């Protein structure tokens, strides 16, 4: 932590700052430049409120934090990169893992048809919402436990794994019974009781980025899960809110290299919620693979026009299969397997 002092700091103020730094358990090293005097503080600086405390002292211009506020999520905690094992699949390894399925589980025929089609095309994990976070309370809210059962049944029939969203800390247990991966949606990315609850399990958790969250805030949300003792966290970029209205959200693909630098956690891209339009999904999927993502989360529906949610961004089985063929061609070029 670097404390930049005001040019007109008095000796008394300076001494008070040095005293406070020591009291806080940091070792002050004073550096006198031509125009500025700064105090470099050596020691654990990742403490809530520390920066603010120092910044409020008389004679202090500003305080610069050198270390990231997260610890377990930081790259240094596992420089080789975390591989999350789900059944016999590894997310964060050489394989580019595709998770696909409907936005919402609607009925048995729909889930079965989708599972069969996406599996045939090369998806390994079946997605589908049973508890849906809908903007309006009057929209379809999902089938609940019945949806979980259908998802499990379809995945088992076609030799797939399951990912589904958990909305409420009280549902973590029941969703864990049926699902291989717990999905935390964008609207819940800073629901701290929910993050703590999934942190208490050892189930893989796919943590979507809040549509309003900086990468640092996102990693701090991941830190909640890791701090609970659950190391199996997968990050999912699904688009953030910007001024642009041509797409549902703005896909922050540059989050991939940024995250690679800052964290060891695997990265998945959801181009469906990011773009909101099925025509834009394949190109963003190709870009994600090329940019180094570890996998994709894609919405697919046998009849998107009849979907109860997110039909406009859902691929048909045929479009999904075409996209997968192209991904298979790109994968070896960037050193990945599908
Ligand atoms: C979903 O995956 O169906 C979903 C609701 O996603 P998000 O939380 O990104 O909106
Ligand atoms: Mn959806």
mmCIF file of C-alpha atoms and ligand atoms in Angstrom:
data_model
loop_
_atom_site.group_PDB
_atom_site.id
_atom_site.type_symbol
_atom_site.label_atom_id
_atom_site.label_comp_id
_atom_site.label_asym_id
_atom_site.label_seq_id
_atom_site.Cartn_x
_atom_site.Cartn_y
_atom_site.Cartn_z
ATOM 1 C CA UNK A 1 0.000 0.000 0.000
ATOM 2 C CA UNK A 2 1.388 3.422 -0.937
ATOM 3 C CA UNK A 3 0.366 6.547 0.967
ATOM 4 C CA UNK A 4 0.871 9.707 -1.051
ATOM 5 C CA UNK A 5 1.253 12.710 1.275
ATOM 6 C CA UNK A 6 0.072 16.267 0.634
ATOM 7 C CA UNK A 7 2.928 18.608 -0.354
ATOM 8 C CA UNK A 8 2.077 20.900 2.593
ATOM 9 C CA UNK A 9 1.885 18.181 5.249
ATOM 10 C CA UNK A 10 3.123 19.413 8.628
ATOM 11 C CA UNK A 11 5.715 17.491 10.671
ATOM 12 C CA UNK A 12 3.079 16.770 13.313
ATOM 13 C CA UNK A 13 0.669 15.341 10.715
ATOM 14 C CA UNK A 14 3.475 13.290 9.177
ATOM 15 C CA UNK A 15 4.367 11.782 12.542
ATOM 16 C CA UNK A 16 0.712 10.968 13.199
ATOM 17 C CA UNK A 17 0.443 9.129 9.859
ATOM 18 C CA UNK A 18 3.600 7.086 10.573
ATOM 19 C CA UNK A 19 2.301 6.245 14.054
ATOM 20 C CA UNK A 20 -1.052 5.123 12.666
ATOM 21 C CA UNK A 21 0.610 2.940 10.008
ATOM 22 C CA UNK A 22 2.611 1.172 12.727
ATOM 23 C CA UNK A 23 -0.478 0.783 14.908
ATOM 24 C CA UNK A 24 -2.191 -0.922 12.001
ATOM 25 C CA UNK A 25 0.586 -3.496 11.901
ATOM 26 C CA UNK A 26 2.284 -2.197 8.755
ATOM 27 C CA UNK A 27 5.922 -1.244 8.377
ATOM 28 C CA UNK A 28 6.333 2.296 6.993
ATOM 29 C CA UNK A 29 9.153 3.066 4.544
ATOM 30 C CA UNK A 30 9.379 6.758 3.724
ATOM 31 C CA UNK A 31 10.409 7.724 0.209
ATOM 32 C CA UNK A 32 11.247 11.361 -0.519
ATOM 33 C CA UNK A 33 10.928 12.325 -4.199
ATOM 34 C CA UNK A 34 11.661 15.643 -5.876
ATOM 35 C CA UNK A 35 8.037 16.810 -5.578
ATOM 36 C CA UNK A 36 6.298 14.286 -3.387
ATOM 37 C CA UNK A 37 6.822 12.326 -0.226
ATOM 38 C CA UNK A 38 5.240 8.893 -0.035
ATOM 39 C CA UNK A 39 5.102 6.138 2.561
ATOM 40 C CA UNK A 40 5.323 2.596 1.254
ATOM 41 C CA UNK A 41 3.596 0.300 3.750
ATOM 42 C CA UNK A 42 4.801 -3.273 3.942
ATOM 43 C CA UNK A 43 2.457 -5.933 5.319
ATOM 44 C CA UNK A 44 -1.023 -7.388 4.892
ATOM 45 C CA UNK A 45 -3.053 -4.693 3.213
ATOM 46 C CA UNK A 46 -6.106 -6.712 2.181
ATOM 47 C CA UNK A 47 -8.206 -5.606 5.100
ATOM 48 C CA UNK A 48 -11.608 -4.064 4.761
ATOM 49 C CA UNK A 49 -11.578 -0.354 5.563
ATOM 50 C CA UNK A 50 -7.779 -0.040 5.802
ATOM 51 C CA UNK A 51 -7.454 2.177 2.744
ATOM 52 C CA UNK A 52 -10.313 4.391 3.922
ATOM 53 C CA UNK A 53 -8.826 4.727 7.419
ATOM 54 C CA UNK A 54 -5.468 5.879 6.059
ATOM 55 C CA UNK A 55 -7.078 8.148 3.483
ATOM 56 C CA UNK A 56 -8.982 9.984 6.199
ATOM 57 C CA UNK A 57 -5.805 11.096 8.031
ATOM 58 C CA UNK A 58 -4.694 14.740 7.897
ATOM 59 C CA UNK A 59 -1.933 15.345 5.369
ATOM 60 C CA UNK A 60 -2.773 12.305 3.243
ATOM 61 C CA UNK A 61 -3.480 13.011 -0.446
ATOM 62 C CA UNK A 62 -4.441 9.469 -1.503
ATOM 63 C CA UNK A 63 -3.765 5.814 -0.811
ATOM 64 C CA UNK A 64 -2.923 3.324 -3.556
ATOM 65 C CA UNK A 65 -3.641 -0.324 -2.998
ATOM 66 C CA UNK A 66 -1.017 -2.588 -4.536
ATOM 67 C CA UNK A 67 -2.510 -6.019 -3.836
ATOM 68 C CA UNK A 68 -5.850 -7.316 -5.044
ATOM 69 C CA UNK A 69 -8.536 -7.560 -2.360
ATOM 70 C CA UNK A 70 -9.212 -11.231 -3.165
ATOM 71 C CA UNK A 71 -6.799 -13.972 -2.099
ATOM 72 C CA UNK A 72 -8.091 -17.457 -2.901
ATOM 73 C CA UNK A 73 -9.332 -16.350 -6.324
ATOM 74 C CA UNK A 74 -6.033 -14.657 -7.193
ATOM 75 C CA UNK A 75 -3.793 -16.254 -9.806
ATOM 76 C CA UNK A 76 -1.013 -16.674 -7.231
ATOM 77 C CA UNK A 77 -3.198 -19.059 -5.208
ATOM 78 C CA UNK A 78 -2.922 -21.677 -7.991
ATOM 79 C CA UNK A 79 -0.708 -20.414 -10.843
ATOM 80 C CA UNK A 80 -1.141 -23.569 -12.934
ATOM 81 C CA UNK A 81 -4.881 -22.995 -13.176
ATOM 82 C CA UNK A 82 -7.769 -24.776 -11.521
ATOM 83 C CA UNK A 83 -9.344 -27.759 -13.197
ATOM 84 C CA UNK A 84 -12.879 -28.394 -12.024
ATOM 85 C CA UNK A 85 -13.863 -32.053 -12.238
ATOM 86 C CA UNK A 86 -17.499 -32.803 -12.917
ATOM 87 C CA UNK A 87 -18.161 -36.510 -13.290
ATOM 88 C CA UNK A 88 -15.655 -37.614 -15.901
ATOM 89 C CA UNK A 89 -15.358 -34.154 -17.437
ATOM 90 C CA UNK A 90 -12.706 -31.582 -16.602
ATOM 91 C CA UNK A 91 -13.460 -27.867 -17.003
ATOM 92 C CA UNK A 92 -10.290 -25.814 -17.274
ATOM 93 C CA UNK A 93 -8.213 -28.465 -19.034
ATOM 94 C CA UNK A 94 -7.530 -29.166 -22.679
ATOM 95 C CA UNK A 95 -11.136 -29.977 -23.456
ATOM 96 C CA UNK A 96 -13.473 -27.177 -24.529
ATOM 97 C CA UNK A 97 -16.665 -28.103 -22.715
ATOM 98 C CA UNK A 98 -20.005 -27.224 -24.252
ATOM 99 C CA UNK A 99 -23.091 -27.028 -22.041
ATOM 100 C CA UNK A 100 -26.347 -26.694 -23.929
ATOM 101 C CA UNK A 101 -30.086 -26.932 -23.482
ATOM 102 C CA UNK A 102 -33.228 -24.895 -23.112
ATOM 103 C CA UNK A 103 -33.530 -21.708 -21.076
ATOM 104 C CA UNK A 104 -36.388 -23.321 -19.123
ATOM 105 C CA UNK A 105 -37.373 -26.924 -18.696
ATOM 106 C CA UNK A 106 -40.931 -26.933 -20.066
ATOM 107 C CA UNK A 107 -41.999 -30.558 -20.483
ATOM 108 C CA UNK A 108 -40.536 -34.023 -20.915
ATOM 109 C CA UNK A 109 -40.696 -34.093 -24.698
ATOM 110 C CA UNK A 110 -38.883 -30.764 -25.012
ATOM 111 C CA UNK A 111 -36.044 -31.758 -22.656
ATOM 112 C CA UNK A 112 -35.637 -35.222 -24.165
ATOM 113 C CA UNK A 113 -35.536 -33.908 -27.731
ATOM 114 C CA UNK A 114 -33.041 -31.208 -26.798
ATOM 115 C CA UNK A 115 -30.797 -33.550 -24.819
ATOM 116 C CA UNK A 116 -30.716 -36.075 -27.642
ATOM 117 C CA UNK A 117 -29.884 -33.409 -30.242
ATOM 118 C CA UNK A 118 -27.226 -31.495 -28.304
ATOM 119 C CA UNK A 119 -25.534 -34.687 -27.143
ATOM 120 C CA UNK A 120 -25.357 -35.961 -30.726
ATOM 121 C CA UNK A 121 -23.770 -32.678 -31.773
ATOM 122 C CA UNK A 122 -21.086 -32.929 -29.049
ATOM 123 C CA UNK A 123 -22.408 -31.173 -25.925
ATOM 124 C CA UNK A 124 -21.433 -32.935 -22.710
ATOM 125 C CA UNK A 125 -23.528 -31.079 -20.177
ATOM 126 C CA UNK A 126 -27.279 -30.451 -20.322
ATOM 127 C CA UNK A 127 -28.461 -27.042 -19.177
ATOM 128 C CA UNK A 128 -32.020 -26.040 -18.313
ATOM 129 C CA UNK A 129 -33.751 -23.824 -15.790
ATOM 130 C CA UNK A 130 -36.148 -25.324 -13.265
ATOM 131 C CA UNK A 131 -36.160 -22.260 -10.979
ATOM 132 C CA UNK A 132 -36.256 -19.229 -13.252
ATOM 133 C CA UNK A 133 -35.240 -15.696 -12.245
ATOM 134 C CA UNK A 134 -37.814 -13.763 -14.264
ATOM 135 C CA UNK A 135 -37.931 -9.990 -14.389
ATOM 136 C CA UNK A 136 -41.715 -10.060 -14.044
ATOM 137 C CA UNK A 137 -43.447 -12.059 -11.311
ATOM 138 C CA UNK A 138 -46.172 -12.884 -13.867
ATOM 139 C CA UNK A 139 -43.794 -14.639 -16.276
ATOM 140 C CA UNK A 140 -43.269 -18.411 -16.238
ATOM 141 C CA UNK A 141 -41.243 -19.171 -13.102
ATOM 142 C CA UNK A 142 -40.111 -22.693 -14.014
ATOM 143 C CA UNK A 143 -41.321 -26.172 -13.069
ATOM 144 C CA UNK A 144 -39.351 -26.369 -9.807
ATOM 145 C CA UNK A 145 -38.539 -29.874 -8.574
ATOM 146 C CA UNK A 146 -40.495 -31.433 -11.437
ATOM 147 C CA UNK A 147 -38.118 -29.623 -13.822
ATOM 148 C CA UNK A 148 -35.075 -30.917 -11.926
ATOM 149 C CA UNK A 149 -36.364 -34.471 -12.280
ATOM 150 C CA UNK A 150 -36.916 -34.115 -16.018
ATOM 151 C CA UNK A 151 -33.468 -32.640 -16.506
ATOM 152 C CA UNK A 152 -31.811 -35.496 -14.576
ATOM 153 C CA UNK A 153 -33.830 -38.100 -16.438
ATOM 154 C CA UNK A 154 -32.873 -36.681 -19.844
ATOM 155 C CA UNK A 155 -29.199 -36.292 -18.927
ATOM 156 C CA UNK A 156 -29.006 -39.850 -17.580
ATOM 157 C CA UNK A 157 -30.712 -41.251 -20.652
ATOM 158 C CA UNK A 158 -28.206 -39.638 -23.011
ATOM 159 C CA UNK A 159 -25.088 -39.921 -20.841
ATOM 160 C CA UNK A 160 -24.812 -36.239 -19.980
ATOM 161 C CA UNK A 161 -24.237 -34.183 -16.854
ATOM 162 C CA UNK A 162 -26.600 -31.475 -15.557
ATOM 163 C CA UNK A 163 -26.210 -27.781 -14.866
ATOM 164 C CA UNK A 164 -29.113 -25.768 -13.498
ATOM 165 C CA UNK A 165 -29.635 -22.542 -11.615
ATOM 166 C CA UNK A 166 -30.245 -22.291 -7.892
ATOM 167 C CA UNK A 167 -32.061 -19.118 -6.933
ATOM 168 C CA UNK A 168 -32.599 -19.448 -3.229
ATOM 169 C CA UNK A 169 -30.261 -20.561 -0.414
ATOM 170 C CA UNK A 170 -33.091 -22.804 0.819
ATOM 171 C CA UNK A 171 -33.031 -24.730 -2.482
ATOM 172 C CA UNK A 172 -29.304 -25.521 -2.565
ATOM 173 C CA UNK A 173 -29.870 -28.968 -1.071
ATOM 174 C CA UNK A 174 -32.615 -30.052 -3.431
ATOM 175 C CA UNK A 175 -30.885 -28.653 -6.532
ATOM 176 C CA UNK A 176 -27.655 -30.424 -5.458
ATOM 177 C CA UNK A 177 -29.552 -33.722 -5.390
ATOM 178 C CA UNK A 178 -30.367 -33.516 -9.077
ATOM 179 C CA UNK A 179 -27.653 -31.331 -10.578
ATOM 180 C CA UNK A 180 -23.921 -31.844 -11.139
ATOM 181 C CA UNK A 181 -23.196 -28.108 -11.341
ATOM 182 C CA UNK A 182 -24.954 -25.324 -9.437
ATOM 183 C CA UNK A 183 -25.476 -22.221 -11.544
ATOM 184 C CA UNK A 184 -25.604 -18.811 -9.876
ATOM 185 C CA UNK A 185 -27.329 -16.370 -12.206
ATOM 186 C CA UNK A 186 -26.393 -12.811 -13.031
ATOM 187 C CA UNK A 187 -29.072 -11.386 -10.739
ATOM 188 C CA UNK A 188 -27.740 -13.359 -7.784
ATOM 189 C CA UNK A 189 -24.033 -12.857 -8.367
ATOM 190 C CA UNK A 190 -23.842 -10.695 -5.236
ATOM 191 C CA UNK A 191 -26.438 -12.550 -3.199
ATOM 192 C CA UNK A 192 -24.001 -13.205 -0.381
ATOM 193 C CA UNK A 193 -26.138 -15.628 1.660
ATOM 194 C CA UNK A 194 -26.574 -17.732 -1.505
ATOM 195 C CA UNK A 195 -22.832 -17.571 -2.288
ATOM 196 C CA UNK A 196 -22.051 -18.685 1.264
ATOM 197 C CA UNK A 197 -24.539 -21.530 1.014
ATOM 198 C CA UNK A 198 -23.016 -22.947 -2.194
ATOM 199 C CA UNK A 199 -19.597 -22.344 -0.641
ATOM 200 C CA UNK A 200 -20.581 -24.813 2.076
ATOM 201 C CA UNK A 201 -21.084 -27.562 -0.511
ATOM 202 C CA UNK A 202 -18.352 -29.168 -2.611
ATOM 203 C CA UNK A 203 -20.448 -29.116 -5.784
ATOM 204 C CA UNK A 204 -18.992 -27.314 -8.777
ATOM 205 C CA UNK A 205 -20.501 -23.829 -8.989
ATOM 206 C CA UNK A 206 -20.791 -21.824 -12.206
ATOM 207 C CA UNK A 207 -20.840 -18.199 -11.098
ATOM 208 C CA UNK A 208 -22.206 -15.841 -13.710
ATOM 209 C CA UNK A 209 -20.974 -12.274 -13.768
ATOM 210 C CA UNK A 210 -23.516 -9.797 -12.469
ATOM 211 C CA UNK A 211 -24.629 -7.664 -15.418
ATOM 212 C CA UNK A 212 -23.483 -4.613 -13.448
ATOM 213 C CA UNK A 213 -20.307 -6.026 -11.917
ATOM 214 C CA UNK A 214 -16.661 -5.140 -12.436
ATOM 215 C CA UNK A 215 -14.224 -8.011 -12.771
ATOM 216 C CA UNK A 216 -12.897 -7.234 -9.295
ATOM 217 C CA UNK A 217 -16.381 -7.437 -7.764
ATOM 218 C CA UNK A 218 -16.970 -10.693 -9.642
ATOM 219 C CA UNK A 219 -13.769 -12.210 -8.254
ATOM 220 C CA UNK A 220 -14.751 -11.082 -4.768
ATOM 221 C CA UNK A 221 -18.076 -12.893 -5.247
ATOM 222 C CA UNK A 222 -16.094 -16.005 -6.238
ATOM 223 C CA UNK A 223 -13.990 -15.453 -3.118
ATOM 224 C CA UNK A 224 -17.122 -15.931 -0.974
ATOM 225 C CA UNK A 225 -17.570 -19.433 -2.402
ATOM 226 C CA UNK A 226 -13.863 -20.293 -2.167
ATOM 227 C CA UNK A 227 -13.646 -18.956 1.381
ATOM 228 C CA UNK A 228 -16.428 -21.355 2.372
ATOM 229 C CA UNK A 229 -14.097 -24.187 1.414
ATOM 230 C CA UNK A 230 -15.523 -24.999 -2.017
ATOM 231 C CA UNK A 231 -12.659 -24.832 -4.554
ATOM 232 C CA UNK A 232 -14.842 -25.820 -7.534
ATOM 233 C CA UNK A 233 -15.734 -22.447 -8.981
ATOM 234 C CA UNK A 234 -16.206 -21.755 -12.688
ATOM 235 C CA UNK A 235 -16.666 -18.165 -13.899
ATOM 236 C CA UNK A 236 -19.191 -17.386 -16.632
ATOM 237 C CA UNK A 237 -19.249 -14.123 -18.584
ATOM 238 C CA UNK A 238 -22.784 -13.567 -19.904
ATOM 239 C CA UNK A 239 -22.700 -9.950 -21.014
ATOM 240 C CA UNK A 240 -22.888 -6.727 -19.086
ATOM 241 C CA UNK A 241 -25.185 -3.709 -19.333
ATOM 242 C CA UNK A 242 -23.882 -0.854 -21.432
ATOM 243 C CA UNK A 243 -25.468 1.973 -23.440
ATOM 244 C CA UNK A 244 -25.665 -0.329 -26.491
ATOM 245 C CA UNK A 245 -29.158 -1.555 -27.366
ATOM 246 C CA UNK A 246 -28.436 -3.565 -30.532
ATOM 247 C CA UNK A 247 -27.743 -6.607 -28.373
ATOM 248 C CA UNK A 248 -29.423 -7.677 -25.114
ATOM 249 C CA UNK A 249 -26.153 -7.139 -23.231
ATOM 250 C CA UNK A 250 -22.577 -6.421 -24.285
ATOM 251 C CA UNK A 251 -20.378 -9.511 -24.285
ATOM 252 C CA UNK A 252 -17.128 -8.611 -22.566
ATOM 253 C CA UNK A 253 -14.807 -10.984 -24.380
ATOM 254 C CA UNK A 254 -11.811 -9.063 -23.115
ATOM 255 C CA UNK A 255 -12.732 -10.442 -19.685
ATOM 256 C CA UNK A 256 -11.095 -13.689 -20.859
ATOM 257 C CA UNK A 257 -7.487 -12.408 -21.069
ATOM 258 C CA UNK A 258 -8.052 -10.169 -18.043
ATOM 259 C CA UNK A 259 -9.252 -13.121 -15.959
ATOM 260 C CA UNK A 260 -6.427 -15.321 -17.223
ATOM 261 C CA UNK A 261 -4.025 -12.780 -15.773
ATOM 262 C CA UNK A 262 -5.844 -12.266 -12.476
ATOM 263 C CA UNK A 263 -7.278 -15.668 -11.568
ATOM 264 C CA UNK A 264 -6.738 -19.425 -11.819
ATOM 265 C CA UNK A 265 -10.459 -20.189 -12.157
ATOM 266 C CA UNK A 266 -11.869 -21.692 -15.381
ATOM 267 C CA UNK A 267 -13.838 -19.398 -17.689
ATOM 268 C CA UNK A 268 -17.042 -20.155 -19.578
ATOM 269 C CA UNK A 269 -18.817 -17.836 -22.022
ATOM 270 C CA UNK A 270 -22.601 -17.566 -22.457
ATOM 271 C CA UNK A 271 -23.152 -15.897 -25.822
ATOM 272 C CA UNK A 272 -26.915 -16.551 -25.665
ATOM 273 C CA UNK A 273 -27.733 -14.162 -22.822
ATOM 274 C CA UNK A 274 -24.941 -11.839 -23.937
ATOM 275 C CA UNK A 275 -26.368 -11.179 -27.408
ATOM 276 C CA UNK A 276 -30.051 -12.049 -26.972
ATOM 277 C CA UNK A 277 -30.302 -12.923 -30.675
ATOM 278 C CA UNK A 278 -29.721 -16.356 -32.113
ATOM 279 C CA UNK A 279 -28.030 -15.025 -35.260
ATOM 280 C CA UNK A 280 -25.241 -13.513 -33.180
ATOM 281 C CA UNK A 281 -24.583 -16.540 -30.986
ATOM 282 C CA UNK A 282 -22.298 -18.684 -33.211
ATOM 283 C CA UNK A 283 -19.792 -15.944 -34.044
ATOM 284 C CA UNK A 284 -19.401 -15.028 -30.362
ATOM 285 C CA UNK A 285 -18.987 -18.732 -29.545
ATOM 286 C CA UNK A 286 -16.147 -19.022 -32.081
ATOM 287 C CA UNK A 287 -14.554 -15.874 -30.692
ATOM 288 C CA UNK A 288 -14.770 -17.231 -27.133
ATOM 289 C CA UNK A 289 -12.977 -20.429 -28.126
ATOM 290 C CA UNK A 290 -10.302 -18.476 -29.984
ATOM 291 C CA UNK A 291 -9.833 -16.083 -27.055
ATOM 292 C CA UNK A 292 -9.096 -18.931 -24.659
ATOM 293 C CA UNK A 293 -12.360 -19.681 -22.864
ATOM 294 C CA UNK A 294 -12.718 -23.151 -21.344
ATOM 295 C CA UNK A 295 -16.265 -23.725 -22.490
ATOM 296 C CA UNK A 296 -19.663 -22.402 -23.505
ATOM 297 C CA UNK A 297 -23.171 -22.230 -22.097
ATOM 298 C CA UNK A 298 -25.655 -22.170 -24.978
ATOM 299 C CA UNK A 299 -29.442 -22.024 -25.112
ATOM 300 C CA UNK A 300 -31.035 -24.502 -27.515
ATOM 301 C CA UNK A 301 -34.725 -25.275 -28.076
ATOM 302 C CA UNK A 302 -36.311 -27.723 -30.522
ATOM 303 C CA UNK A 303 -38.910 -25.045 -31.381
ATOM 304 C CA UNK A 304 -37.579 -21.660 -30.240
ATOM 305 C CA UNK A 305 -40.702 -19.834 -31.437
ATOM 306 C CA UNK A 306 -42.721 -21.734 -28.856
ATOM 307 C CA UNK A 307 -40.226 -21.361 -25.989
ATOM 308 C CA UNK A 308 -41.622 -20.110 -22.671
ATOM 309 C CA UNK A 309 -38.465 -18.028 -22.134
ATOM 310 C CA UNK A 310 -35.590 -16.673 -24.216
ATOM 311 C CA UNK A 311 -36.790 -18.098 -27.546
ATOM 312 C CA UNK A 312 -35.191 -15.272 -29.543
ATOM 313 C CA UNK A 313 -31.705 -16.232 -28.415
ATOM 314 C CA UNK A 314 -32.178 -19.997 -28.506
ATOM 315 C CA UNK A 315 -30.567 -21.947 -31.327
ATOM 316 C CA UNK A 316 -32.515 -24.648 -33.130
ATOM 317 C CA UNK A 317 -30.978 -28.111 -32.953
ATOM 318 C CA UNK A 318 -29.818 -27.689 -36.538
ATOM 319 C CA UNK A 319 -28.137 -24.337 -35.882
ATOM 320 C CA UNK A 320 -26.495 -25.784 -32.778
ATOM 321 C CA UNK A 321 -25.176 -28.738 -34.704
ATOM 322 C CA UNK A 322 -23.738 -26.455 -37.438
ATOM 323 C CA UNK A 323 -22.072 -24.303 -34.796
ATOM 324 C CA UNK A 324 -20.530 -27.363 -33.158
ATOM 325 C CA UNK A 325 -19.081 -28.508 -36.483
ATOM 326 C CA UNK A 326 -17.332 -25.158 -36.862
ATOM 327 C CA UNK A 327 -16.124 -25.186 -33.249
ATOM 328 C CA UNK A 328 -14.611 -28.625 -33.873
ATOM 329 C CA UNK A 329 -12.641 -27.164 -36.789
ATOM 330 C CA UNK A 330 -11.377 -24.195 -34.775
ATOM 331 C CA UNK A 331 -10.487 -26.150 -31.607
ATOM 332 C CA UNK A 332 -7.265 -27.847 -32.781
ATOM 333 C CA UNK A 333 -5.954 -24.573 -34.188
ATOM 334 C CA UNK A 334 -6.057 -23.063 -30.688
ATOM 335 C CA UNK A 335 -4.870 -26.205 -28.941
ATOM 336 C CA UNK A 336 -8.221 -27.424 -27.633
ATOM 337 C CA UNK A 337 -10.246 -30.609 -27.929
ATOM 338 C CA UNK A 338 -14.002 -30.838 -28.296
HETATM 339 C C1 LIG B 1 -30.008 -18.598 -17.702
HETATM 340 O O1 LIG B 1 -28.885 -19.117 -17.869
HETATM 341 O O2 LIG B 1 -31.066 -19.090 -18.093
HETATM 342 C C2 LIG B 1 -30.082 -17.263 -17.064
HETATM 343 C C3 LIG B 1 -31.190 -16.848 -16.469
HETATM 344 O O3 LIG B 1 -28.958 -16.563 -17.208
HETATM 345 P P1 LIG B 1 -28.525 -15.132 -16.591
HETATM 346 O O4 LIG B 1 -28.477 -15.326 -15.122
HETATM 347 O O5 LIG B 1 -27.178 -14.931 -17.222
HETATM 348 O O6 LIG B 1 -29.516 -14.123 -17.062
HETATM 349 MN MN1 LIG B 2 -32.303 -17.879 -20.453
#
